[in-house]
Short mmCIF file of C-alpha atoms in Angstrom, two decimals:
data_model
loop_
_atom_site.label_atom_id
_atom_site.label_comp_id
_atom_site.label_asym_id
_atom_site.label_seq_id
_atom_site.Cartn_x
_atom_site.Cartn_y
_atom_site.Cartn_z
CA MET A 2 -0.36 0.04 -0.02
CA ALA A 3 1.24 3.57 -0.75
CA THR A 4 2.23 5.71 2.27
CA MET A 5 -0.68 8.44 2.37
CA THR A 6 1.08 11.85 2.23
CA ILE A 7 -0.25 15.19 3.39
CA LYS A 8 -1.82 15.89 0.00
CA ASP A 9 -3.37 12.48 -0.07
CA ILE A 10 -5.46 14.03 3.13
CA ALA A 11 -6.05 17.81 1.98
CA ARG A 12 -8.26 15.52 -1.35
CA ILE A 13 -10.37 12.82 0.44
CA CYS A 14 -11.33 16.18 2.62
CA GLY A 15 -12.15 18.06 0.06
CA CYS A 16 -9.95 21.35 1.78
CA SER A 17 -6.47 22.42 1.20
CA THR A 18 -2.54 20.68 2.56
CA SER A 19 -2.60 23.90 4.98
CA THR A 20 -6.06 23.11 6.59
CA VAL A 21 -4.73 19.10 6.55
CA SER A 22 -2.17 20.38 8.68
CA ARG A 23 -3.44 23.16 11.18
CA ALA A 24 -5.70 20.46 12.15
CA ILE A 25 -2.89 17.83 12.86
CA ASN A 26 -1.15 21.05 14.53
CA ASP A 27 -4.05 21.68 16.66
CA ASP A 28 -4.90 25.19 15.13
CA SER A 29 -7.72 26.45 17.68
CA GLY A 30 -8.73 29.10 14.39
CA ILE A 31 -10.43 25.90 12.38
CA ASN A 32 -13.72 25.00 12.02
CA LYS A 33 -14.98 22.43 14.81
CA ASN A 34 -15.96 20.14 11.75
CA THR A 35 -13.57 20.35 9.28
CA LYS A 36 -10.95 19.74 12.06
CA GLU A 37 -12.73 16.64 13.67
CA ARG A 38 -13.31 14.63 9.65
CA ILE A 39 -9.49 15.73 9.07
CA LEU A 40 -8.60 14.16 12.19
CA ARG A 41 -10.77 11.21 11.58
CA VAL A 42 -9.53 10.01 7.99
CA VAL A 43 -6.18 10.12 9.49
CA GLU A 44 -6.58 8.36 12.62
CA GLU A 45 -8.10 5.68 9.95
CA SER A 46 -5.38 5.69 6.84
CA GLY A 47 -2.79 5.57 9.88
CA PHE A 48 -0.98 9.14 8.37
CA VAL A 49 2.43 9.40 10.44
CA PRO A 50 2.64 13.48 9.83
CA ASN A 51 6.48 15.13 9.24
CA ASN A 52 7.96 17.53 10.33
CA SER A 53 7.54 19.45 7.00
CA ALA A 54 3.50 19.09 6.95
CA ARG A 55 3.70 19.93 10.85
CA ASN A 56 5.65 23.38 9.61
CA LEU A 57 2.65 23.93 7.19
CA LYS A 58 0.89 25.53 9.83
CA ILE A 59 3.33 28.29 10.06
CA ILE A 60 4.67 28.03 6.71
CA GLU A 61 0.67 28.39 4.57
CA SER A 62 -1.17 30.44 8.17
CA ASN A 63 -4.31 31.44 7.07
CA THR A 64 -4.41 34.22 8.82
CA ILE A 65 -6.16 38.06 8.79
CA ALA A 66 -5.55 40.18 11.39
CA LEU A 67 -8.39 42.88 12.70
CA MET A 68 -6.71 46.71 13.66
CA ILE A 69 -8.44 48.27 16.11
CA LYS A 70 -8.41 51.87 16.99
CA GLY A 71 -10.96 52.35 19.84
CA ILE A 72 -10.71 48.63 20.75
CA ALA A 73 -12.08 49.33 24.51
CA ASN A 74 -15.80 50.71 22.72
CA PRO A 75 -18.11 47.89 23.36
CA PHE A 76 -19.57 48.75 19.32
CA PHE A 77 -16.31 46.39 18.22
CA GLN A 78 -15.99 44.09 20.59
CA GLY A 79 -19.85 43.34 19.82
CA MET A 80 -17.97 42.59 16.33
CA PHE A 81 -16.17 39.90 16.76
CA ASN A 82 -18.18 36.97 17.16
CA ILE A 83 -19.89 37.60 13.96
CA PHE A 84 -16.09 37.97 12.60
CA GLU A 85 -15.22 34.72 14.22
CA GLN A 86 -18.38 33.03 12.80
CA GLU A 87 -17.73 34.53 9.37
CA LEU A 88 -13.98 33.24 8.95
CA ASN A 89 -14.26 30.07 10.48
CA GLU A 90 -16.65 29.08 7.86
CA LEU A 91 -14.17 30.25 5.39
CA GLU A 92 -11.18 28.63 7.79
CA TYR A 93 -9.66 31.84 8.28
CA SER A 94 -8.54 32.42 11.91
CA PHE A 95 -7.97 35.52 13.26
CA ILE A 96 -5.63 37.92 15.31
CA VAL A 97 -6.79 41.35 17.16
CA HIS A 98 -4.22 43.90 17.51
CA GLU A 99 -4.79 47.44 19.28
CA VAL A 100 -4.24 51.06 17.56
CA GLY A 101 -3.24 53.42 19.91
CA GLU A 102 -5.00 56.77 19.87
CA GLU A 103 -2.12 58.41 18.34
CA GLN A 104 -0.68 55.60 16.09
CA ASP A 105 -0.48 55.77 12.47
CA GLU A 106 -2.44 52.77 10.89
CA VAL A 107 -0.79 51.67 8.36
CA ALA A 108 2.93 52.42 9.56
CA ALA A 109 1.45 49.31 12.50
CA ALA A 110 -0.12 47.79 10.27
CA ILE A 111 3.56 47.34 8.03
CA GLN A 112 4.91 46.47 11.56
CA LEU A 113 2.79 43.53 11.79
CA THR A 114 2.69 42.04 8.23
CA GLN A 115 6.84 42.13 9.24
CA GLU A 116 6.58 39.96 12.78
CA LYS A 117 2.99 37.67 11.66
CA LYS A 118 2.27 35.53 8.66
CA LEU A 119 -0.40 37.38 6.96
CA LYS A 120 -3.32 36.61 4.43
CA GLY A 121 -5.01 40.44 4.65
CA ILE A 122 -5.79 43.21 6.65
CA ILE A 123 -9.01 44.72 8.40
CA PHE A 124 -8.92 48.35 9.99
CA LEU A 125 -11.81 49.34 12.98
CA GLY A 126 -12.13 52.31 13.42
CA GLY A 127 -10.45 55.36 12.12
CA LEU A 128 -8.90 57.23 9.09
CA VAL A 129 -6.41 56.44 7.11
CA GLU A 130 -5.24 58.81 4.87
CA THR A 131 -2.01 58.38 4.28
CA PRO A 132 0.67 58.83 1.32
CA GLU A 133 0.81 56.21 -1.37
CA GLU A 134 3.98 55.12 -1.40
CA GLU A 135 3.86 54.26 2.75
CA ARG A 136 0.46 52.18 1.82
CA ARG A 137 2.40 50.22 -0.83
CA ARG A 138 4.53 49.28 1.77
CA ILE A 139 1.14 46.50 2.93
CA LYS A 140 2.66 43.53 1.27
CA VAL A 141 -0.96 41.94 1.90
CA PRO A 142 -4.96 42.36 1.17
CA TYR A 143 -6.25 45.05 3.34
CA VAL A 144 -10.32 46.83 3.84
CA ARG A 145 -11.28 49.44 6.24
CA CYS A 146 -14.84 49.09 7.66
CA THR A 147 -16.65 51.42 9.83
CA SER A 148 -13.89 54.04 9.20
CA ALA A 149 -14.57 57.68 7.92
CA ILE A 150 -15.61 58.13 4.75
CA TYR A 151 -15.20 61.24 3.14
CA GLY A 152 -17.86 62.00 0.29
CA ASN A 153 -15.72 60.76 -2.75
CA ASN A 154 -12.49 60.21 -1.46
CA GLN A 155 -10.46 57.42 -3.07
CA ASN A 156 -7.10 58.30 -1.55
CA TRP A 157 -6.73 54.97 0.57
CA GLY A 158 -6.02 52.19 -1.73
CA GLY A 159 -7.91 49.39 -0.44
CA SER A 160 -11.19 48.90 -0.03
CA SER A 161 -13.72 50.45 2.17
CA VAL A 162 -17.15 49.35 3.91
CA ALA A 163 -19.40 51.95 6.31
CA ILE A 164 -21.48 53.95 7.01
CA ASP A 165 -22.08 57.83 5.73
CA ASP A 166 -21.34 59.07 9.22
CA GLU A 167 -21.99 63.07 8.11
CA LYS A 168 -25.46 62.61 6.57
CA GLU A 169 -26.78 59.56 9.60
CA SER A 170 -25.83 62.59 11.80
CA PHE A 171 -27.44 64.79 10.16
CA ARG A 172 -30.88 61.92 10.12
CA ILE A 173 -30.80 62.23 13.96
CA VAL A 174 -30.21 65.73 14.50
CA ASP A 175 -33.21 66.44 11.70
CA TYR A 176 -35.68 63.92 14.10
CA LEU A 177 -34.71 66.00 17.29
CA CYS A 178 -35.57 69.09 14.95
CA ARG A 179 -38.62 68.23 14.01
CA MET A 180 -39.75 66.50 17.25
CA GLY A 181 -40.23 70.41 18.66
CA HIS A 182 -36.07 70.74 19.81
CA LYS A 183 -34.21 73.88 18.65
CA ARG A 184 -31.35 74.18 21.40
CA ILE A 185 -29.85 70.73 20.97
CA ALA A 186 -26.32 69.54 22.49
CA ILE A 187 -23.88 66.93 21.08
CA ILE A 188 -20.77 65.40 23.06
CA THR A 189 -18.19 64.89 20.06
CA THR A 190 -14.13 64.07 19.90
CA PRO A 191 -12.03 66.17 20.89
CA VAL A 192 -10.75 68.76 17.35
CA THR A 193 -7.83 67.01 16.20
CA ASP A 194 -9.97 64.01 15.25
CA GLN A 195 -10.44 64.28 11.64
CA SER A 196 -12.48 61.19 10.85
CA VAL A 197 -15.62 59.46 12.50
CA GLY A 198 -16.31 62.27 15.38
CA LYS A 199 -15.78 64.79 12.71
CA LEU A 200 -18.05 64.01 9.98
CA ARG A 201 -20.67 63.19 13.16
CA LEU A 202 -20.19 66.56 13.98
CA ASP A 203 -20.93 68.33 10.60
CA GLY A 204 -23.92 66.38 10.26
CA TYR A 205 -25.34 67.99 13.04
CA ARG A 206 -24.33 71.54 11.58
CA ARG A 207 -25.94 70.48 8.33
CA ALA A 208 -28.68 69.84 9.96
CA LEU A 209 -29.05 72.89 12.48
CA GLU A 210 -28.69 74.89 9.50
CA THR A 211 -31.45 73.36 6.99
CA ASN A 212 -33.86 73.52 9.81
CA GLY A 213 -32.98 77.55 9.99
CA ILE A 214 -31.58 76.95 13.90
CA LEU A 215 -28.39 79.27 14.57
CA ILE A 216 -25.36 77.17 15.94
CA ASP A 217 -24.36 77.72 19.64
CA THR A 218 -20.89 76.85 19.67
CA ASN A 219 -21.48 76.57 23.65
CA LEU A 220 -23.64 73.35 22.74
CA ILE A 221 -21.16 71.98 21.46
CA ARG A 222 -18.95 69.97 23.35
CA ARG A 223 -15.88 67.74 23.00
CA LEU A 224 -13.65 65.31 24.66
CA LYS A 225 -10.51 66.25 25.90
CA LYS A 226 -7.36 65.20 24.88
CA GLY A 227 -6.01 62.27 27.46
CA GLN A 228 -9.64 60.64 27.79
CA ARG A 229 -10.20 57.60 26.10
CA GLU A 230 -12.97 57.83 23.25
CA PHE A 231 -16.29 56.51 23.15
CA SER A 232 -16.09 55.44 26.64
CA ILE A 233 -18.77 56.10 29.42
CA ALA A 234 -16.28 58.52 31.64
CA ALA A 235 -16.10 60.17 28.56
CA GLY A 236 -19.70 60.82 28.03
CA TYR A 237 -20.06 61.12 31.73
CA GLU A 238 -17.26 64.40 31.96
CA ALA A 239 -18.66 66.48 29.14
CA ALA A 240 -22.32 66.21 30.26
CA LYS A 241 -21.69 66.79 33.50
CA GLU A 242 -19.65 70.29 32.55
CA LEU A 243 -22.43 71.20 29.82
CA LEU A 244 -24.75 70.73 32.63
CA GLU A 245 -22.71 72.91 35.62
CA SER A 246 -22.26 75.82 32.51
CA GLY A 247 -25.98 76.57 33.05
CA GLU A 248 -26.35 76.48 28.91
CA ASP A 249 -30.50 76.22 28.24
CA PHE A 250 -30.63 72.82 25.62
CA THR A 251 -33.91 70.36 25.31
CA ALA A 252 -31.67 67.78 23.84
CA LEU A 253 -28.80 65.86 24.05
CA TYR A 254 -27.00 64.12 21.00
CA VAL A 255 -24.38 62.05 21.77
CA ILE A 256 -22.29 61.14 19.27
CA SER A 257 -21.76 57.42 20.24
CA ASP A 258 -24.36 55.44 22.78
CA MET A 259 -21.10 53.97 25.53
CA MET A 260 -20.47 57.99 25.75
CA ALA A 261 -24.38 58.58 26.26
CA PHE A 262 -24.81 56.21 29.05
CA GLY A 263 -21.99 58.48 31.04
CA ALA A 264 -24.93 61.87 29.78
CA TYR A 265 -27.22 59.39 31.18
CA LYS A 266 -25.44 59.32 34.80
CA ALA A 267 -24.70 62.55 34.78
CA ILE A 268 -27.99 64.32 34.26
CA GLN A 269 -29.86 61.88 37.04
CA GLU A 270 -27.25 62.86 39.44
CA THR A 271 -28.28 66.79 38.90
CA GLY A 272 -32.15 65.04 39.89
CA LYS A 273 -33.64 65.64 36.02
CA LYS A 274 -35.48 62.93 34.39
CA ILE A 275 -35.19 61.58 30.82
CA PRO A 276 -36.79 62.85 28.21
CA ALA A 277 -39.06 64.66 30.67
CA ASP A 278 -36.05 67.51 31.38
CA TYR A 279 -33.49 66.78 28.66
CA SER A 280 -33.82 64.67 25.47
CA VAL A 281 -30.45 62.15 25.10
CA ILE A 282 -30.32 60.12 21.53
CA GLY A 283 -27.09 58.15 20.74
CA PHE A 284 -24.94 56.79 17.64
CA ASP A 285 -23.88 53.16 16.94
CA GLY A 286 -27.32 50.81 18.38
CA ILE A 287 -25.49 48.36 21.12
CA GLU A 288 -27.87 46.11 22.39
CA MET A 289 -27.69 47.42 25.50
CA GLY A 290 -29.24 50.59 25.00
CA ALA A 291 -32.48 48.70 25.20
CA TYR A 292 -32.25 47.90 28.45
CA TYR A 293 -31.19 51.04 29.83
CA HIS A 294 -34.02 53.17 31.76
CA PRO A 295 -35.28 54.95 29.77
CA SER A 296 -34.31 52.55 26.93
CA LEU A 297 -32.01 54.80 24.61
CA THR A 298 -33.41 56.23 20.89
CA THR A 299 -29.91 55.46 18.58
CA LEU A 300 -28.94 55.20 15.39
CA GLU A 301 -28.10 51.57 14.34
CA GLN A 302 -25.85 50.60 12.60
CA PRO A 303 -25.56 47.20 10.17
CA VAL A 304 -22.52 45.45 12.04
CA LYS A 305 -23.46 41.70 10.38
CA GLU A 306 -23.83 43.34 6.98
CA MET A 307 -20.50 45.36 7.12
CA VAL A 308 -18.97 42.94 8.99
CA THR A 309 -19.57 40.18 5.94
CA ALA A 310 -19.52 42.97 3.07
CA SER A 311 -16.20 43.59 4.74
CA ILE A 312 -14.96 40.10 4.60
CA ASP A 313 -16.21 39.47 1.47
CA GLN A 314 -14.53 41.82 -0.21
CA LEU A 315 -11.14 41.16 1.01
CA MET A 316 -11.33 37.18 0.07
CA LYS A 317 -11.67 38.92 -3.57
CA ALA A 318 -8.83 40.96 -2.26
CA ILE A 319 -6.97 37.56 -1.69
CA LYS A 320 -7.72 35.71 -4.17
CA GLY A 321 -7.22 38.50 -6.75
CA LYS A 322 -10.58 39.26 -8.03
CA PRO A 323 -11.82 42.40 -8.36
CA TYR A 324 -13.90 44.44 -5.32
CA GLU A 325 -15.91 47.09 -4.56
CA LYS A 326 -13.42 50.26 -3.91
CA LYS A 327 -16.43 51.72 -1.33
CA THR A 328 -19.91 49.84 0.29
CA ILE A 329 -21.60 52.52 2.04
CA PHE A 330 -24.47 50.66 4.09
CA GLU A 331 -27.55 53.12 5.67
CA GLY A 332 -28.02 52.97 9.22
CA GLU A 333 -31.42 52.46 11.14
CA LEU A 334 -32.89 54.92 13.19
CA VAL A 335 -34.70 53.12 16.42
CA GLU A 336 -37.08 54.67 18.63
CA ARG A 337 -37.06 54.21 21.69
CA HIS A 338 -38.35 56.30 25.28
CA SER A 339 -35.25 58.94 25.86
CA VAL A 340 -36.42 61.65 22.92
CA ARG A 341 -39.65 63.20 23.83
CA ARG A 342 -41.72 65.80 21.92
CA ILE A 343 -41.76 69.12 22.02
CA GLU A 344 -45.59 70.86 21.35
CA LYS A 345 -45.15 74.13 19.86
CA ASP A 346 -46.65 77.14 22.30
#
């Protein structure tokens, strides 16, 4: 009887030799059913892997890196399980790599590809606007997901999957205007942020102008440099400062649900009620918002659809197939109990 090879195992199981190697080496990232099928064939055939077969795990890694700016944000954390499920079905594993708030994403990606053998990269959050000569140093295909997208700007070089932050932010503030609010405050990111925070502030301004409401800069509250963006603590501090300023407002738009939860606490500490005294609206659609009291009205991003599209575009790029340069999804305005209508006099 001829000696069974790793290629024979792969042919019998209908998978690649690298997948067989990963199963033999007990790779936790491989699909459970695929792994069990391979190991069963290995046992029944009496196949004994040699050193080169063991090393295939290293040589032919099927690993995707998720590079995240704002890793503490539960919005991103809620995506991990979807990424894992979708990639496992494609027999890919993934690693998570945090990018610092002041760190350049492309420089971090270049370094990571030098340290790890990757098939591709998905950037989460942030904004990548880097000279083309720098981007070319990323030697694997890449996609950015949920990053800021400016109009028709194509200064990226990979594929982009996101919502239109300016448009969806306009939609939120226009909704508040239609609910009768004219004094609308906003909590957003520091002035140095030129990505998602800037776009959502642009949408806020445009909505007020469209509704004939003068912009009051005293109602624009920014996080301070050094605060962790999109955190409950940052939202609490910004809302507390706004409330203590004595500025008159009836509605508060917070550009992330997590910061909105902090604003809830600041408002409640003053003895005021939501929405009787202040309406509050968030952005992202984090699940826990439905369980706060009162439940948070928010703009929900289509997370699963964006994850699936990001993986689909990355797989096309990895295989050398044509892919979409830009995919824009629409959010959904989820009306709950944190916004009230102000009746006209």
